[in-house]
Coordinates of C-alpha atoms in Angstrom, one line a residue:
M1 CA -0.1 -0.1 0.0
A2 CA 1.5 3.6 -0.6
A3 CA 0.2 4.7 2.7
V4 CA -0.1 2.9 6.1
R5 CA -2.1 4.9 8.7
R6 CA -1.2 2.6 11.8
P7 CA 2.3 1.3 11.0
G8 CA 3.1 -1.4 13.4
A9 CA -0.2 -1.1 15.0
Y10 CA -2.3 -4.1 13.3
H11 CA -2.9 -7.2 15.4
C12 CA -3.8 -9.3 12.2
G13 CA -4.2 -9.1 8.3
I14 CA -8.1 -8.5 8.9
D15 CA -7.1 -5.4 11.0
A16 CA -5.2 -3.9 8.5
A17 CA -7.4 -4.7 5.7
M18 CA -10.2 -3.0 7.5
D19 CA -8.1 -0.2 8.3
V20 CA -8.4 0.7 4.3
I21 CA -12.1 -0.3 3.8
G22 CA -13.3 0.8 7.0
G23 CA -16.3 3.3 7.0
K24 CA -20.1 3.2 5.3
W25 CA -18.9 4.0 1.7
K26 CA -15.3 2.4 0.9
V27 CA -16.8 -0.9 0.0
L28 CA -19.5 0.6 -2.2
I29 CA -17.1 2.6 -4.0
L30 CA -15.0 -0.3 -4.8
W31 CA -18.1 -2.5 -5.9
A32 CA -19.1 0.5 -8.1
L33 CA -15.5 0.8 -9.5
N34 CA -15.3 -2.8 -9.9
E35 CA -18.1 -2.9 -12.3
R36 CA -16.6 0.1 -14.5
P37 CA -14.3 3.2 -14.0
S38 CA -16.4 6.1 -13.4
R39 CA -16.5 9.9 -13.1
F40 CA -17.1 11.5 -9.9
G41 CA -20.8 12.4 -10.6
E42 CA -21.4 9.0 -11.9
L43 CA -20.3 7.6 -8.4
R44 CA -22.4 9.9 -6.5
R45 CA -25.5 8.6 -8.4
L46 CA -24.7 5.0 -8.0
L47 CA -24.3 6.1 -4.2
P48 CA -27.4 7.8 -3.2
G49 CA -26.7 9.2 0.2
V50 CA -23.2 9.8 0.2
T51 CA -22.3 13.6 0.3
E52 CA -19.7 15.5 -2.2
K53 CA -17.3 15.8 0.9
V54 CA -17.6 12.7 2.0
L55 CA -16.9 10.9 -1.5
T56 CA -14.0 13.0 -2.0
S57 CA -12.5 12.3 1.0
Q58 CA -13.1 8.8 0.8
L59 CA -11.8 8.6 -2.7
R60 CA -8.6 10.5 -1.7
E61 CA -8.0 7.8 0.9
L62 CA -8.2 5.0 -1.4
E63 CA -6.1 6.9 -3.9
E64 CA -3.1 7.4 -0.9
D65 CA -3.8 3.6 -0.2
G66 CA -2.9 2.6 -3.7
I67 CA -6.7 1.1 -4.4
V68 CA -8.2 3.4 -6.7
H69 CA -6.3 5.5 -9.9
R70 CA -7.2 9.0 -10.4
E71 CA -6.7 9.8 -14.1
V72 CA -7.0 13.4 -14.9
Y73 CA -7.8 14.0 -18.8
D74 CA -6.3 17.3 -20.5
E75 CA -9.8 18.5 -21.5
V76 CA -12.0 21.1 -21.7
P77 CA -13.9 21.1 -19.4
P78 CA -11.5 18.6 -17.3
R79 CA -12.4 15.2 -17.0
V80 CA -11.5 13.0 -14.1
E81 CA -12.0 9.2 -13.9
Y82 CA -11.6 6.7 -11.1
S83 CA -10.7 2.9 -11.5
L84 CA -9.4 0.3 -9.5
T85 CA -5.8 0.0 -9.6
P86 CA -4.4 -3.8 -9.8
L87 CA -4.2 -3.8 -5.9
G88 CA -8.0 -2.6 -5.6
V89 CA -8.8 -5.4 -8.1
S90 CA -7.3 -7.8 -5.7
L91 CA -9.2 -6.2 -2.7
S92 CA -12.2 -6.6 -4.5
D93 CA -11.6 -10.2 -5.5
A94 CA -11.0 -10.6 -1.7
L95 CA -14.2 -9.0 -0.9
A96 CA -16.1 -11.1 -3.0
P97 CA -16.8 -14.2 -0.7
L98 CA -18.2 -11.8 1.8
G99 CA -20.4 -10.5 -0.4
A100 CA -21.6 -13.7 -1.5
W101 CA -21.9 -14.6 2.3
G102 CA -24.1 -11.2 2.7
R103 CA -26.4 -12.3 -0.2
E104 CA -26.9 -16.0 1.2
H105 CA -27.3 -15.3 4.8
M106 CA -28.4 -11.7 5.1
I107 CA -30.4 -10.7 1.8
G108 CA -31.6 -14.6 0.9
G109 CA -32.3 -15.0 4.7
M110 CA -34.5 -12.1 4.7
E111 CA -36.6 -13.0 1.5
S112 CA -37.1 -16.4 2.8
A113 CA -38.1 -15.5 6.2
H114 CA -40.8 -13.4 4.6
H115 CA -41.9 -16.1 2.3
A116 CA -41.4 -19.1 4.8
P117 CA -45.0 -20.1 6.8
A118 CA -45.1 -19.0 10.3
P119 CA -43.9 -21.7 12.8
A120 CA -46.4 -23.8 14.6
V121 CA -46.3 -22.7 18.4

């Protein structure tokens, strides 16, 4: 990683990974950029509820950590596009099993709970 915020303070690999992806929006930014590179406005639309300030901050942190690449095109008006770096792609791949777990146990579990008959008392 480009920047380590707590050098020597990690207890395990999960602790280090959570330092990079911690917060409400970072994993959603990773999800969106894993789908395709996006401009700032596109990311705002894909992530309803995120403020411009928070999105800017989270993108900067992910860029500092080497997860996101910010490409500035020499155009008028200026165009900036965000994409995952190879390190970001590997992090997204590492999060895929966690997403599968969530779909199976949380989303799927909630759907089946709503459609299952009530247990006999």
